[in-house]
CSV table of C-alpha atoms in Angstrom, one decimal:
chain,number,residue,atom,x,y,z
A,31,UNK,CA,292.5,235.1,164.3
A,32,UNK,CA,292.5,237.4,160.7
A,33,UNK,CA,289.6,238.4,159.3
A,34,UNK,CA,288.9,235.3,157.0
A,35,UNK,CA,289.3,233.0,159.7
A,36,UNK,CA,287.1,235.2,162.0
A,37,UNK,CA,284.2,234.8,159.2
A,38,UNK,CA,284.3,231.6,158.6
A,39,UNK,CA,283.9,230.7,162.8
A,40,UNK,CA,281.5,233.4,162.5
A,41,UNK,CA,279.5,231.8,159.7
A,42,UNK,CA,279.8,228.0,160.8
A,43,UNK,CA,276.6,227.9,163.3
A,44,UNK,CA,274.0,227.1,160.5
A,45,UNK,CA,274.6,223.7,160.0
A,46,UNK,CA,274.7,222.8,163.4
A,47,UNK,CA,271.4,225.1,164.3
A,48,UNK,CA,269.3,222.3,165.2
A,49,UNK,CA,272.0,220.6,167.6
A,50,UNK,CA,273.1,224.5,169.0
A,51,UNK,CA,269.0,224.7,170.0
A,52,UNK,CA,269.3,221.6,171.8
A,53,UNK,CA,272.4,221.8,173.4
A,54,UNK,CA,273.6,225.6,174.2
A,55,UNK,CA,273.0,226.4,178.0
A,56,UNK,CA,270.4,229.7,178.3
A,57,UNK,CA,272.0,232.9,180.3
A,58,UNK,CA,271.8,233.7,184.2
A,59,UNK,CA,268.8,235.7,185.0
A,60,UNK,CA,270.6,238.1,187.1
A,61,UNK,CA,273.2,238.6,184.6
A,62,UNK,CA,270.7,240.1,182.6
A,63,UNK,CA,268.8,241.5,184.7
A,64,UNK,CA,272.1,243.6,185.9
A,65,UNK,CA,272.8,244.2,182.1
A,66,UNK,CA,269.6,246.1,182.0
A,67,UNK,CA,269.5,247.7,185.1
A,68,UNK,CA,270.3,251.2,183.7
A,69,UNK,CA,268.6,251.2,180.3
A,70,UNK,CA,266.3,253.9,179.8
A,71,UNK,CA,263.4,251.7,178.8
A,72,UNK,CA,262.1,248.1,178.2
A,73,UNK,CA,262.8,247.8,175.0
A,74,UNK,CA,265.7,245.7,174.0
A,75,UNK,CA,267.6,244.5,170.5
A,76,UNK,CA,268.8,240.7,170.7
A,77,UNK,CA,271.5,241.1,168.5
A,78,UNK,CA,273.3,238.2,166.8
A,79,UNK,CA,270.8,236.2,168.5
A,80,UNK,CA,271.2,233.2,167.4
A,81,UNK,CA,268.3,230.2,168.4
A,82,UNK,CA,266.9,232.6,170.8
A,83,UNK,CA,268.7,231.3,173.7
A,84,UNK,CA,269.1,235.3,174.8
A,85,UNK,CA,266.0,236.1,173.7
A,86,UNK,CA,263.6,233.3,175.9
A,87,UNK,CA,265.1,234.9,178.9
A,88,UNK,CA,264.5,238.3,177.9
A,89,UNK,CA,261.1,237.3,177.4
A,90,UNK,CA,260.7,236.1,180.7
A,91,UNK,CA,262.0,239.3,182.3
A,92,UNK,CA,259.2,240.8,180.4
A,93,UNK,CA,261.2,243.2,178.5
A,94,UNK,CA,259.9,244.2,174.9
A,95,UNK,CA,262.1,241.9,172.9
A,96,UNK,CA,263.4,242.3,168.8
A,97,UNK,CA,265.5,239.8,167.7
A,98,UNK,CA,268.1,240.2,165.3
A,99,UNK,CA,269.8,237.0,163.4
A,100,UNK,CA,271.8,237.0,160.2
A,101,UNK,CA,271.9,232.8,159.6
A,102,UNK,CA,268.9,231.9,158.2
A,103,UNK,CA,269.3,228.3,160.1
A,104,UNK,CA,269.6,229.9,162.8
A,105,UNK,CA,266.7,232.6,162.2
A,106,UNK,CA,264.4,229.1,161.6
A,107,UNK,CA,264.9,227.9,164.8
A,108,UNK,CA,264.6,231.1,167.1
A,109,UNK,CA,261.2,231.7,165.0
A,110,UNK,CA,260.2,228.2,165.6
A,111,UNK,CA,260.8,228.0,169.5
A,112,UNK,CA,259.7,231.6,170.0
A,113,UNK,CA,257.0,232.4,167.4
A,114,UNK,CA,255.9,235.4,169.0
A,115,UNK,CA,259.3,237.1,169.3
A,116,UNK,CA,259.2,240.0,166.3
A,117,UNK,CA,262.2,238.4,164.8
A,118,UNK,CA,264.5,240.0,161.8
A,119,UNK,CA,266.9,239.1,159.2
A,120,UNK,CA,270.0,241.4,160.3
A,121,UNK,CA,273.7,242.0,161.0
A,122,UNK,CA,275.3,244.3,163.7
A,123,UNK,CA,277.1,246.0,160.8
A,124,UNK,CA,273.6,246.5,159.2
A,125,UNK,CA,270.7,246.4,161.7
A,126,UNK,CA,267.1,246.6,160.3
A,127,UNK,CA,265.6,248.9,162.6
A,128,UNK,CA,265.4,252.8,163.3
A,129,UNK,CA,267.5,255.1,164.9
A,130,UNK,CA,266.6,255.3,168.9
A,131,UNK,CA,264.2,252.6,168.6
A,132,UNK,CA,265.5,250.9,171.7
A,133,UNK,CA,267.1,251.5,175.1
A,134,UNK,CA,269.8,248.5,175.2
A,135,UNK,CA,271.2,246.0,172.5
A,136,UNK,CA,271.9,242.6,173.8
A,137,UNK,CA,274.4,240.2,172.6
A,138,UNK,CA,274.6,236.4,174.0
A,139,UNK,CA,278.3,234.5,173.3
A,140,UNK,CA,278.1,236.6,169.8
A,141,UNK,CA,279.9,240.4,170.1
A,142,UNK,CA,283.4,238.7,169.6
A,143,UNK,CA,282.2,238.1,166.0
A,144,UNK,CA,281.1,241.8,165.2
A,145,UNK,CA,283.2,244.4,163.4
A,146,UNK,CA,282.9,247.0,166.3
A,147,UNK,CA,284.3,249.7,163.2
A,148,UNK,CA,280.9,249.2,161.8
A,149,UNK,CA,278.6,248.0,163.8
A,150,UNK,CA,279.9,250.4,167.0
A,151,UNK,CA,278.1,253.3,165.3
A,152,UNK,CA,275.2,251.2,164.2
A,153,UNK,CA,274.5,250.2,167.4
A,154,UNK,CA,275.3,253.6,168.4
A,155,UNK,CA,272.3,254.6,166.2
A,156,UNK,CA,269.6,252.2,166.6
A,157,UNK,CA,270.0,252.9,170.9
A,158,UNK,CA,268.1,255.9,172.6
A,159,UNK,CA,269.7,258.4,174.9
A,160,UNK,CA,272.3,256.8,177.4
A,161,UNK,CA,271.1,253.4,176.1
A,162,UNK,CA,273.0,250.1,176.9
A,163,UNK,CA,274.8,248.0,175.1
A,164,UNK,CA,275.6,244.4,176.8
A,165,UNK,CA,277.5,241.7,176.2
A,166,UNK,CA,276.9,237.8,178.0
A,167,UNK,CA,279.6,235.1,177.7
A,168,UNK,CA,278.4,231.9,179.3
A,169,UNK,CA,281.9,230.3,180.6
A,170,UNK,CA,283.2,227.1,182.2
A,171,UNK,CA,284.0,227.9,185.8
A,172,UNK,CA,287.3,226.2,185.7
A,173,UNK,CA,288.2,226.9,189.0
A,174,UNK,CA,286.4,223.6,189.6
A,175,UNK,CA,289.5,220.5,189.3
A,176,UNK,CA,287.4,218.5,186.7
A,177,UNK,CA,286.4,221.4,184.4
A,178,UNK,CA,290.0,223.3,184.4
A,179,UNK,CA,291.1,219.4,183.3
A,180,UNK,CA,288.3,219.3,180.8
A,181,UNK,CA,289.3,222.1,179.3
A,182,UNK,CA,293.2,220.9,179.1
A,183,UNK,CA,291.7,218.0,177.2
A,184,UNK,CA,289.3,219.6,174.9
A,185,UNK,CA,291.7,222.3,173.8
A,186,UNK,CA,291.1,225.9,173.1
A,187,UNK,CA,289.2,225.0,169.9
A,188,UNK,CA,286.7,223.2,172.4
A,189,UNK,CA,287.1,225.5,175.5
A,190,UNK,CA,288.8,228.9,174.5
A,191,UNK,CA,290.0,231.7,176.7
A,192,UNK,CA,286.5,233.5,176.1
A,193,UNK,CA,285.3,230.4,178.1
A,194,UNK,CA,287.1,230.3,181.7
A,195,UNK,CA,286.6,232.8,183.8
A,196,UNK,CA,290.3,232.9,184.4
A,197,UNK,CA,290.2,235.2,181.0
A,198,UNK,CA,287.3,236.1,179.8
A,199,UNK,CA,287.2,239.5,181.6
A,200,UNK,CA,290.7,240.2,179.7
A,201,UNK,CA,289.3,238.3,176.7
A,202,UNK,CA,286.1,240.7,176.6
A,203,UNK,CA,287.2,244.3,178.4
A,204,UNK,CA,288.0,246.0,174.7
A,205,UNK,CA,284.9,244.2,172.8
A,206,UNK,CA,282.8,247.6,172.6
A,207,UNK,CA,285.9,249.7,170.6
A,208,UNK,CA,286.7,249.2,167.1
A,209,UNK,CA,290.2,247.7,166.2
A,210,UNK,CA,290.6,250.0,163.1
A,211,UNK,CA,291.2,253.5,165.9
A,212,UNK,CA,287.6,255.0,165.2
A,213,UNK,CA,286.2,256.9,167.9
A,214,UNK,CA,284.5,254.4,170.6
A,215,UNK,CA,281.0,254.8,170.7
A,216,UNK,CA,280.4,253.9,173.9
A,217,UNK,CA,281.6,254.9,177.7
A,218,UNK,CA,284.1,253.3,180.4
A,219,UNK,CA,283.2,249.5,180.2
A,220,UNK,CA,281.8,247.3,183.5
A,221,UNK,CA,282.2,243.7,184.0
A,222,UNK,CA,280.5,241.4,186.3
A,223,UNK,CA,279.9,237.5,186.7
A,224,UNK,CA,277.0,235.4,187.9
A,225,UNK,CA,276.5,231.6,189.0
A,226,UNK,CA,275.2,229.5,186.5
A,227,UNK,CA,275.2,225.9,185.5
A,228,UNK,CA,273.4,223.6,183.1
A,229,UNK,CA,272.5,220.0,183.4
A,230,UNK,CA,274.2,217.5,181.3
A,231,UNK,CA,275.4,214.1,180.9
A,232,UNK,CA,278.7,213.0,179.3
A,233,UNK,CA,276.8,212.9,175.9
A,234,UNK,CA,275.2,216.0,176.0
A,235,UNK,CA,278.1,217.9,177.1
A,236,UNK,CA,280.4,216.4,173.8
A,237,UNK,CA,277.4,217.6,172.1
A,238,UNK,CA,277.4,220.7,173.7
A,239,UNK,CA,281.1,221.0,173.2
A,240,UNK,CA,280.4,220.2,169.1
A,241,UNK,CA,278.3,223.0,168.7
A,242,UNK,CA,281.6,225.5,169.5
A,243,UNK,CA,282.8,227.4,166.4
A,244,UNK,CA,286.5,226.3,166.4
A,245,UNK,CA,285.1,222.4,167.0
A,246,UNK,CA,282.7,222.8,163.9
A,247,UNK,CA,285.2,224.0,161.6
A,248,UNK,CA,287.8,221.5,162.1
A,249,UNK,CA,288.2,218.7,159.5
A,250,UNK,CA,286.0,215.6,160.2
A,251,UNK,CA,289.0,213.5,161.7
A,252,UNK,CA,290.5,216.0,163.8
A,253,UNK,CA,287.2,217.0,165.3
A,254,UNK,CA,286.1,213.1,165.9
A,255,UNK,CA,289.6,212.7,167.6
A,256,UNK,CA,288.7,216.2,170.1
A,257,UNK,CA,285.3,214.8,170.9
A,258,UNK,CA,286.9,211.1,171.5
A,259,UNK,CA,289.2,212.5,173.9
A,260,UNK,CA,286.5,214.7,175.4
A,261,UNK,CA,284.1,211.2,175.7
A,262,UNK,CA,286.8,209.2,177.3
A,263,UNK,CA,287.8,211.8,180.0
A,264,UNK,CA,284.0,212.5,181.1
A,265,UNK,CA,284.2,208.8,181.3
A,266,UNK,CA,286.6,208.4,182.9
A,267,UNK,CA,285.4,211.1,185.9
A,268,UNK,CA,283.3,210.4,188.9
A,269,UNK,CA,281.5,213.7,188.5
A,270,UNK,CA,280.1,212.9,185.2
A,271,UNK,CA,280.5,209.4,184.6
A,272,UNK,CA,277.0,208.4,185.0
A,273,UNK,CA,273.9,209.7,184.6
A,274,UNK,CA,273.2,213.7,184.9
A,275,UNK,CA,275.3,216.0,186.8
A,276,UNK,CA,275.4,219.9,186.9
A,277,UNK,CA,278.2,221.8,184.7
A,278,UNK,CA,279.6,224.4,187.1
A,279,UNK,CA,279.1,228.2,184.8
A,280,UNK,CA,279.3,231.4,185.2
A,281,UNK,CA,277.4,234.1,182.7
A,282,UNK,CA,280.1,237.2,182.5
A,283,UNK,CA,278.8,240.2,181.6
A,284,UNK,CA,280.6,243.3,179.7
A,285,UNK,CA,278.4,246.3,180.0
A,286,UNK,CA,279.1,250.1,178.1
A,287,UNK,CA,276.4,253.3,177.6
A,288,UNK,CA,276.1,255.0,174.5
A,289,UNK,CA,277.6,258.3,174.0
């Protein structure tokens, strides 16, 4: 993906902000949990945080939450659900806070959008001593028959190799250096997975599945023929023909500390 392409995935969450609210599954508990085991403190940067999906299971961890958002859409509806999360108009390339004014910055299904040239030593800056810096994919465990056929049907616009856990870890492993040869920020990375799962029904999940960046961006024919395929496969499945049924995930997590 070249740069263009990568911004305008990047940017096409707004319009669907509403929908990604709705339908985006939240992150394992213990996958955050271990991505904060070693931070120096409670207080923690939600960075590209979207509708606050990250961010409500921060909260409930009790950690001492900032969230960081730069879609405005998107801002409105993490300030709606969670009105009493400080919440901030921000990028990683330029985040709106002081340096070592937390111990780990956060990032939910969102660091594969950042340019790690710049925001690698703005991160950098904004973390205390030996802070953390996490990322959290939510994937498809496709080592389940009817989600690895799922994912054959959507396509890698609907169900990309960031999204099986037969890749991600490959997919993920370099997200902390910059791509430009800068000096990484960070130290050796660490990866580990979790269970996780989200109940759905067949129309949830297609509108789950809508709400991914290389879905939203298609023209308006090619994406009604992706989702019509998806519709008439879960259909078509036992597991998820009728009525609600559990998605099998994992949440992957790619954790780095600060130099």
């Amino acid at each position: 993906m070249d740069q263009d392409e990568r911004m305008l995935h990047a940017s096409s969450f707004g319009a669907a902000a509403v929908a990604y609210a709705e339908h985006r599954p939240d992150y394992a508990q213990a996958a955050v949990r271990w991505a904060l085991e070693s931070a120096p403190g409670p207080r923690v940067l939600d960075l590209g945080a979207g509708t606050g999906k990250l961010t409500a299971t921060l909260v409930a961890l009790g950690a001492e939450v900032i969230a960081v958002e730069p879609d405005p859409a998107m801002l409105t509806e993490l300030r709606r659900s969670l009105p009493a999360v400080r919440s901030l108009p921000g990028s990683a390339e330029a985040i709106p806070l002081p340096a070592a004014s937390v111990d780990a910055v956060l990032a939910g299904n969102a660091m594969h959008w950042f340019d790690m040239a710049i925001a690698g030593p703005e991160i950098a800056r904004v973390l205390a001593p030996d802070g953390i810096l996490a990322g959290l994919w939510n994937v498809m465990d496709d080592r389940v028959e009817w989600v690895a056929e799922l994912a054959r049907v959507g396509g890698s616009a609907a169900v990309g190799p960031r999204d099986t856990p037969a890749t991600w870890r490959a997919e993920t492993a370099g997200m902390h250096l910059p791509k430009t040869g800068e000096t990484a920020r960070f130290g050796s990375p660490e990866q580990a997975e979790f269970p996780h799962g989200q109940r759905r029904t067949a129309d949830s999940l297609v509108a789950t599945l809508a709400t991914r960046a290389g879905v939203l961006v298609m023209p308006e024919e090619e994406q009604d023929a992706t989702l019509g395929r998806i519709r008439a496969f879960l259909a078509s499945r036992p597991e998820t023909a009728r009525g609600e049924f559990t998605l099998p995930m994992l949440t992957g997590v790619l954790r780095v500390r600060r130099l």
